[in-house]
Amino acid sequence: MVLAASHGGKEGADDIAAVDFRGHPADKSKTGGWLAAGLILGTELAERICVMGISMNLVTYLVGVLNLPSAKSATIVTNVMGTLNLLGLLGGFLADAKLGRYLTVVIFATIAAVGVSLLTLATTIPSMKPPPCIGVRKQNHECIEASGKQLTLLFAALYTIAVGGGGIKSNVSGFGSDQFDITDPKEEKKMIFFFNRFYFFISIGSLFAVVVLVYVQDNIGRGWGFGISAGTMVIAVLVLLCGTPFYRFRRPQGSPLTVIWRVFILAWKKRSLPIPSQPSFLNGYHEAKVPHTEKFRFLDKAAILDENSSKDGTNPWIVSTVTQVEEVKMVIKLIPIWSTCILFWTIYSQMNTFTIEQATFMNRKVGSAVIPAGSLSAFLIITILLFTSLNEKLTVPLARKLTHNVQGLTSLQRVGIGLVFSIVAMAVSAIVERKRRENAVENHTTISAFWLVPQFFLVGAGEAFAYVGQLEFFIREAPERMKSMSTGLFLTTLSMGYFVSSLLVSIVDKVSHKRWFRSNLDKGKLDYFYWLLAVLGVLNFFLFLLLSMRHQYKVQHNIKPNEVEEKELVSANDVITGKEEA
């Protein structure tokens, strides 16, 4: 059975190298299509149920059950989510370089299943939890914080899930799209619908997690909630394995990351050599698929032909080509914009942490029912769905008419709009938190948790613009052979956003002498932190404007008028491909 085919085949052969599980050319009548794609969608559904069910309600467990400080709890959540997104690069690298997408998804889905099973144990075994607080936390009763030994199993479970989730994110949508042949017009149309259904499954899994699983965790038991997630992931792995004979497999072509570090290594080794007076003397200049540029000329040294390369000029570890060097330059040009996208996800991460914790101090009653704090994040998901739909059906067509631009809104314009939404969201969050605290301290009343809806709405609207804009930017502006890697680069903005949140919380907690973040939010100054994020957001936005005005878009192929709608649909669904690869 072929699970990871060896390297080989010329560039671009990936589209025609589909094989079955025995390594034979894939029979379209027996492999691929909706049956295979549907089985793969089950894995993504399970991944969403697990990750969302944990990330949106973990802070309430850390604060309310393990009695950890508010700042420490938020840092734990953001570190786990940051690691999960960062490990998407590892999953993508392994799939591209050696394992292939199928084997990578199977291995990492299994790891995720083990992680959720460990989490079920960590939240069920009584010895893994400290004694419950006596009295009510709001009345400032002392609580015993969970010890290091009690946290060991919890951390092992969370980071095991992060490893598994990262590997799934970076490969599952790509493996699903492998089940359709884009050279066949009929199958290409089916692939577009696959992306729609992929997005639908993501949304359904997320809503199920924040509405049903969060309720089970809060009202029936954490063990039951995480146990359902574990069972879902185990079933997904079994379904994925059972579908093996029906899948089409693509041969790994090698990771673009290898090309990048190889160019840097060769440029460093040849740093003492002078750059040729004419770029035509560089290796592969006349066959280059990307025009030579004068920027970052030090990298041109990787393509200098010296004594070693004259002996073995075909060895990529001896000399690079102009095409490879220019592709690396294109990746470097993405970094400035990449850096300004990070703060959006720092702001977004507050929806997983402090906003959920705020809800625990507010009135969540609807009639006789009490809404779990984590379930309020359903408003975030619903808003993202709403604005994603409105953008493609209303905003983009309107912008196209006003600007006479086929895209309507450029990718960087979308990112800019998303950044503005995030700034306003933090200002609103600060105002709401101040009102909540004043009512609790001065009037001894709790305001409705639905006061949090505006900040969920604003961040969700911001994500609908920023996520699409960022992903489109990294995909369109990256070299043609590095599309997968550029998606991984996009994932790192999410990862760094969570890590920056952890860093900011730690710094602010220390500088404020623990006055801003308190387990009892009524005694803290959380609104100050929100204002800090709003100010940082404004500074970041002006930096983004400066960098985006200086950025020169890569030349795209001309689009004929009668192709606009078709290209528009493909572009929108290219974005959906990566919707939860990030």
C-alpha positions in Angstrom: 0.0 0.0 0.0 1.4 3.4 -1.0 1.0 5.8 2.0 4.0 8.1 1.3 5.4 7.9 -2.2 9.0 8.7 -2.9 10.2 11.9 -4.3 10.2 12.1 -8.0 8.6 13.4 -11.1 9.1 16.8 -12.6 7.7 20.0 -11.4 4.0 20.3 -11.9 3.5 16.5 -12.1 1.5 16.6 -8.9 -1.8 17.2 -10.8 -1.4 14.1 -12.9 0.3 11.8 -10.3 -2.8 10.7 -8.6 -2.5 7.0 -7.5 -4.6 4.6 -5.5 -3.6 3.0 -2.2 -1.6 0.3 -4.1 0.4 2.8 -6.0 -1.3 2.3 -9.3 -2.7 5.1 -11.4 -6.0 6.1 -9.8 -9.2 4.8 -11.5 -11.6 7.8 -11.4 -14.6 5.5 -11.4 -13.4 3.8 -8.2 -11.5 6.5 -6.3 -11.9 10.1 -5.3 -15.1 12.1 -5.8 -17.7 12.8 -3.2 -17.5 9.5 -1.3 -13.8 9.9 -0.6 -14.1 13.7 0.1 -17.0 13.1 2.5 -15.0 10.7 4.6 -12.2 13.2 4.8 -14.7 16.0 5.9 -15.5 13.9 8.9 -12.0 14.4 10.2 -12.3 18.2 9.9 -15.6 18.1 11.7 -14.1 16.1 14.6 -11.1 18.5 14.8 -13.4 21.5 15.0 -15.5 19.9 17.7 -12.4 19.1 19.8 -10.4 22.3 19.4 -13.4 24.7 19.7 -14.9 22.8 22.5 -11.7 23.2 24.4 -10.4 26.7 23.5 -13.7 28.5 24.0 -14.3 27.1 27.5 -10.9 26.1 28.9 -10.4 29.4 30.8 -13.5 28.9 32.9 -12.1 25.5 34.0 -8.7 26.9 34.8 -10.1 29.7 36.9 -13.2 28.1 38.3 -12.1 24.6 39.0 -8.3 24.7 39.2 -8.3 28.1 41.0 -5.6 29.5 38.8 -5.1 33.3 38.6 -6.9 35.0 35.7 -3.7 36.1 34.0 -2.1 32.7 34.2 -5.2 31.0 32.9 -5.4 33.3 29.9 -1.7 32.7 29.2 -2.2 28.9 29.2 -5.0 29.1 26.7 -3.2 31.5 24.3 0.1 29.4 24.6 -1.8 26.2 23.7 -3.6 27.8 20.7 -0.4 29.5 19.6 1.4 26.2 19.6 -1.4 24.5 17.7 -1.3 27.0 14.9 2.5 27.1 14.8 2.7 23.3 14.5 0.7 23.6 11.3 4.0 24.4 9.7 5.4 21.1 10.9 2.5 19.1 9.6 2.7 20.8 6.2 6.5 20.3 6.1 6.2 16.6 6.9 3.4 16.1 4.3 5.2 17.9 1.5 8.7 16.5 2.3 8.0 12.8 2.9 4.8 11.5 4.4 2.1 12.8 2.0 -1.2 14.3 3.2 -3.0 11.1 3.9 -0.5 9.5 6.3 0.1 12.9 7.9 -3.6 13.4 8.6 -4.0 9.8 10.0 -1.0 10.2 12.3 -1.9 13.6 13.6 -5.6 12.8 14.0 -4.6 9.7 16.1 -2.4 12.0 18.2 -5.3 14.4 18.7 -7.5 11.5 19.8 -4.9 10.4 22.3 -4.7 14.0 23.6 -8.4 14.5 24.1 -8.6 11.1 25.9 -5.8 12.3 28.2 -7.8 15.5 28.8 -10.8 13.5 29.7 -8.8 11.7 32.3 -7.2 14.9 33.6 -10.6 16.6 34.2 -12.2 13.4 35.6 -9.7 12.0 38.1 -10.4 13.8 41.5 -6.7 13.9 42.5 -6.0 16.1 39.4 -8.0 18.9 41.0 -7.6 21.0 44.1 -10.3 21.2 46.8 -13.2 23.4 45.8 -13.3 27.0 47.2 -15.3 27.4 50.3 -17.9 30.1 49.7 -18.1 32.4 46.6 -15.1 33.6 44.8 -16.6 37.0 44.3 -16.5 37.5 48.1 -12.7 37.1 48.0 -12.5 33.7 49.8 -9.1 32.1 49.6 -8.8 29.2 47.2 -6.1 26.6 46.9 -4.4 26.7 43.5 -3.8 23.5 41.5 -0.3 22.2 42.1 2.3 21.4 39.5 1.7 17.7 39.8 -2.0 18.2 39.2 -1.3 20.3 36.1 1.1 17.8 34.6 -1.5 15.6 33.0 -3.5 18.6 31.9 -0.6 20.2 30.1 0.5 16.9 28.5 -3.1 16.5 27.2 -3.4 20.1 25.9 -0.1 20.0 24.0 -0.7 16.6 22.6 -4.0 18.0 21.2 -2.0 21.0 19.9 0.4 18.7 18.0 -2.5 16.7 16.5 -4.6 19.7 15.7 -1.7 21.4 14.0 -1.0 18.5 11.7 -4.7 18.1 10.8 -5.2 21.8 10.0 -2.4 22.1 7.5 -3.4 19.0 5.5 -7.0 18.0 5.7 -8.5 20.5 3.2 -5.7 19.8 0.8 -6.2 16.1 1.0 -9.9 16.6 0.4 -9.2 18.7 -2.7 -6.9 15.9 -4.0 -10.0 13.8 -4.5 -10.9 15.9 -7.5 -9.0 16.3 -10.8 -8.7 20.0 -11.6 -7.9 19.2 -15.2 -11.4 17.7 -15.6 -14.0 20.5 -15.9 -16.7 18.4 -14.2 -14.5 17.5 -11.3 -13.2 21.0 -11.0 -16.8 22.3 -10.4 -17.2 19.5 -7.8 -14.1 20.7 -6.0 -15.5 24.2 -5.7 -18.6 22.7 -4.0 -16.3 20.6 -1.8 -14.8 23.9 -0.4 -18.3 25.2 0.3 -19.1 22.0 2.2 -15.7 22.1 3.9 -16.6 25.5 5.2 -20.1 24.3 6.2 -18.6 21.4 8.2 -16.2 23.8 10.0 -19.1 26.0 11.0 -21.3 23.2 12.1 -18.5 21.7 14.2 -17.7 25.0 15.8 -21.4 25.8 16.6 -21.9 22.3 18.0 -18.8 22.7 20.2 -19.7 26.1 21.7 -23.4 25.4 22.1 -23.7 21.7 23.0 -20.3 20.6 24.3 -19.8 23.7 26.4 -23.3 23.2 28.0 -22.3 19.5 28.7 -19.0 20.6 30.2 -20.6 23.2 32.5 -23.8 21.4 33.5 -23.1 17.6 33.3 -19.3 17.3 33.7 -16.1 18.1 32.0 -15.3 14.5 31.6 -18.5 13.9 29.6 -17.8 16.9 27.4 -14.3 16.0 26.6 -15.2 12.3 26.4 -17.7 13.1 23.6 -14.9 15.0 21.8 -12.5 12.0 22.3 -15.1 9.6 21.0 -15.8 11.8 18.0 -12.1 11.9 17.0 -11.6 8.2 17.4 -14.6 7.5 15.1 -13.2 10.0 12.6 -9.8 8.2 12.5 -11.6 4.9 12.0 -13.8 6.3 9.2 -10.7 7.9 7.6 -8.9 4.5 7.7 -11.9 2.6 6.3 -12.0 4.9 3.3 -8.4 4.1 2.3 -9.3 2.1 -0.8 -11.4 5.0 -2.1 -8.9 7.8 -1.9 -6.6 9.3 -4.5 -3.1 10.0 -3.3 -0.6 12.7 -4.5 3.2 12.1 -4.4 5.1 14.4 -2.0 7.1 16.9 -4.1 9.4 18.1 -1.4 8.9 21.1 1.0 9.5 24.6 -0.2 11.1 25.3 3.2 14.0 23.2 2.1 14.5 25.5 -0.9 14.4 28.6 1.3 17.0 27.5 3.8 19.2 26.0 1.1 19.3 29.4 -0.7 20.3 31.1 2.6 22.9 28.5 3.4 24.5 28.8 -0.1 24.4 32.6 0.0 26.2 32.5 3.4 28.8 29.9 2.1 29.5 32.1 -0.9 29.4 35.4 1.0 33.1 36.2 0.1 32.4 35.8 -3.7 31.7 39.0 -5.7 28.3 39.3 -7.3 28.6 39.1 -11.1 28.4 42.5 -12.9 25.7 41.0 -15.1 22.8 38.9 -13.7 23.0 36.8 -16.8 26.1 35.1 -15.4 24.0 33.6 -12.6 23.0 29.9 -12.7 19.7 29.4 -14.7 19.2 33.1 -15.5 18.0 32.4 -19.1 15.6 29.6 -18.0 14.3 31.5 -15.0 10.5 31.4 -14.5 10.6 34.5 -12.3 12.3 37.8 -13.5 15.5 38.7 -11.8 15.2 41.7 -9.3 17.9 43.9 -7.7 16.4 43.6 -4.2 18.1 41.5 -1.6 21.1 41.1 -3.9 23.1 39.2 -1.3 20.9 36.2 -2.0 22.1 36.2 -5.6 25.3 34.7 -4.3 23.5 31.4 -3.9 23.3 31.2 -7.7 26.9 32.1 -8.4 28.7 29.4 -10.5 32.0 28.6 -8.8 34.6 25.7 -9.0 32.3 23.3 -7.1 29.2 24.0 -9.2 31.2 23.6 -12.4 31.8 20.0 -11.3 28.2 19.3 -10.4 26.0 22.2 -11.5 22.8 20.1 -11.1 23.2 19.5 -7.4 20.9 22.0 -5.6 23.1 21.9 -2.5 26.0 23.2 -4.6 24.3 26.0 -6.5 20.8 27.5 -6.6 19.0 28.8 -9.7 17.8 32.3 -10.3 14.2 31.1 -10.1 14.8 29.6 -6.6 16.6 32.8 -5.4 13.8 35.0 -6.7 11.2 32.9 -5.1 12.9 33.3 -1.7 13.0 37.1 -2.3 9.2 37.0 -2.9 8.7 35.3 0.4 10.9 37.9 2.2 8.7 40.6 0.7 5.7 39.1 2.6 7.3 39.5 6.0 6.6 43.2 6.6 2.8 42.8 6.0 3.0 39.5 8.0 4.3 41.4 11.0 1.4 43.9 11.0 -1.2 41.1 10.8 -0.2 39.6 14.2 -1.9 42.1 16.4 -5.3 41.3 14.9 -5.0 37.8 16.3 -3.8 39.0 19.6 -7.0 41.0 19.9 -9.0 38.0 18.6 -7.5 35.7 21.3 -9.3 37.8 24.0 -12.5 36.3 22.8 -11.2 32.9 24.0 -10.0 34.2 27.3 -11.0 37.4 29.1 -14.3 37.9 27.3 -15.4 34.4 28.4 -14.2 35.1 31.9 -16.2 38.4 31.9 -19.3 36.4 31.1 -18.9 34.3 34.2 -19.4 37.6 36.2 -22.5 38.7 34.3 -26.1 37.7 34.3 -26.5 34.8 31.8 -30.1 33.9 32.5 -32.6 33.6 29.7 -35.9 32.8 31.5 -35.1 30.0 33.8 -32.1 28.8 31.8 -28.5 29.9 32.3 -26.3 30.2 29.2 -22.8 28.8 29.7 -20.2 31.5 29.4 -18.4 29.7 26.6 -21.5 29.4 24.5 -21.7 33.2 24.0 -18.9 32.7 21.5 -21.6 31.4 19.2 -22.3 35.0 18.4 -18.7 35.3 17.1 -19.1 32.3 14.8 -22.5 33.5 13.5 -21.1 36.9 12.8 -18.2 35.5 10.8 -20.6 33.4 8.7 -22.9 36.4 8.2 -20.1 38.8 7.1 -18.4 36.2 4.9 -21.6 35.8 3.0 -22.4 39.5 2.9 -18.8 40.4 1.7 -19.1 38.1 -1.4 -22.7 39.0 -2.2 -22.8 42.7 -1.3 -19.5 44.3 -0.3 -17.3 43.0 -3.1 -19.8 43.6 -6.0 -20.4 47.2 -4.7 -16.7 47.9 -4.4 -16.2 46.5 -7.9 -18.7 49.0 -9.3 -17.1 51.9 -7.4 -13.5 51.1 -8.1 -13.8 49.3 -11.5 -11.5 46.8 -10.1 -12.2 43.1 -10.8 -11.3 42.2 -7.2 -13.5 44.9 -5.7 -11.5 45.1 -2.5 -7.8 44.2 -2.7 -6.4 41.8 -0.2 -4.7 44.5 1.8 -7.8 46.7 1.8 -9.7 43.8 3.4 -7.0 43.4 6.0 -7.1 47.1 6.8 -10.9 47.0 7.3 -10.4 44.0 9.6 -7.8 45.9 11.7 -10.2 48.9 12.1 -13.0 46.6 13.3 -10.6 45.0 15.9 -9.6 48.5 17.2 -13.3 49.5 17.7 -13.9 46.1 19.3 -11.3 46.7 22.0 -12.7 50.2 22.7 -16.2 48.8 23.1 -14.8 45.9 25.2 -13.2 48.5 27.6 -16.4 50.5 27.9 -18.5 47.4 28.6 -16.1 46.1 31.2 -16.0 49.4 33.0 -19.8 49.5 33.1 -19.9 45.9 34.3 -17.4 46.5 37.1 -19.0 49.8 38.3 -22.4 48.1 38.5 -20.9 45.2 40.4 -18.9 47.3 42.9 -21.2 50.3 43.3 -24.7 48.9 42.8 -24.0 45.3 43.6 -25.8 44.2 40.5 -24.8 42.1 37.5 -25.5 43.4 34.0 -26.7 41.1 31.2 -24.0 39.0 29.5 -25.6 40.1 26.2 -23.6 43.3 26.6 -20.7 41.3 25.3 -22.4 40.6 22.0 -21.1 43.9 20.4 -17.5 42.9 20.9 -18.1 39.4 19.6 -19.9 41.0 16.6 -17.1 43.5 15.9 -14.3 40.9 16.2 -16.3 38.5 14.1 -16.8 41.1 11.4 -13.2 42.0 11.5 -12.2 38.3 11.1 -14.4 38.0 8.0 -12.4 40.8 6.4 -8.9 40.2 7.9 -8.9 36.4 7.6 -9.9 36.5 3.9 -7.6 39.4 3.1 -4.6 37.8 4.8 -5.0 34.4 3.3 -5.6 35.8 -0.1 -2.6 38.1 0.2 -0.2 35.2 1.2 -1.6 32.9 -1.5 -1.6 35.4 -4.4 1.7 37.1 -3.5 3.7 33.9 -2.9 5.6 32.0 -5.6 3.5 29.6 -7.6 5.4 26.6 -6.1 5.1 27.8 -2.6 1.3 28.1 -2.1 1.2 25.5 0.7 4.1 27.1 2.5 2.4 30.5 2.2 -0.7 29.1 3.9 1.6 27.9 6.6 3.1 31.4 6.9 -0.4 32.7 7.3 -1.0 30.2 10.1 2.0 31.6 11.9 0.3 35.0 12.2 -2.4 33.3 14.2 0.2 31.5 16.3 2.2 34.7 16.9 -1.0 36.6 17.8 -1.7 34.1 20.6 1.9 34.2 21.8 2.0 38.0 21.8 -1.1 38.0 23.9 0.6 35.7 26.4 3.6 38.0 26.5 1.5 41.2 26.9 -0.5 39.6 29.7 2.7 38.6 31.5 4.3 42.0 31.1 1.2 43.9 32.1 0.6 41.7 35.1 4.1 42.3 36.4 4.2 46.0 35.6 0.8 46.6 37.2 1.8 44.5 40.3 -1.1 42.2 39.5 -3.7 45.0 39.8 -5.1 44.8 36.3 -5.7 41.1 36.2 -7.5 39.5 39.2 -9.3 36.2 39.5 -12.1 38.4 40.9 -12.6 40.8 37.9 -14.5 43.2 40.1 -11.2 44.0 41.8 -9.2 44.2 38.6 -8.7 46.7 35.8 -9.4 44.6 32.7 -10.7 47.6 30.9 -7.3 49.2 31.0 -5.8 46.2 29.2 -8.5 46.5 26.5 -7.6 50.2 26.1 -3.9 49.2 25.8 -4.8 46.8 23.0 -6.9 49.5 21.3 -3.9 52.0 21.4 -1.5 49.3 20.1 -4.1 48.5 17.4 -4.1 52.2 16.2 -0.3 52.3 16.1 -0.2 49.0 14.2 -2.8 50.2 11.8 -0.7 53.2 10.8 2.3 51.0 10.3 0.2 48.7 8.2 -0.9 51.7 6.0 2.7 52.7 5.5 3.9 49.2 4.5 0.9 48.4 2.4 1.3 51.6 0.4 4.9 50.6 -0.3 4.1 47.0 -1.2 4.1 46.2 -5.0 1.6 43.5 -5.8 2.9 40.6 -7.9 1.8 40.7 -11.5 -1.3 38.5 -11.9 -2.7 37.0 -15.0 -5.2 39.1 -16.8 -8.8 38.1 -16.3 -11.2 38.4 -19.1 -14.6 40.1 -18.3 -16.6 36.9 -19.0 -14.3 35.0 -16.6 -14.8 37.4 -13.7 -17.6 35.5 -11.9 -15.9 32.1 -12.3 -12.6 33.5 -11.0 -14.4 35.2 -8.2 -16.0 31.9 -7.1 -12.7 30.1 -7.3 -10.9 32.9 -5.4 -13.6 32.9 -2.6 -13.3 29.1 -2.3 -9.5 29.2 -2.3 -9.9 31.3 0.8 -12.3 28.7 2.3 -9.7 26.0 1.6 -7.6 27.5 4.3 -10.5 28.6 6.6 -9.4 26.3 9.4 -6.0 25.5 8.1 -5.6 28.5 10.3 
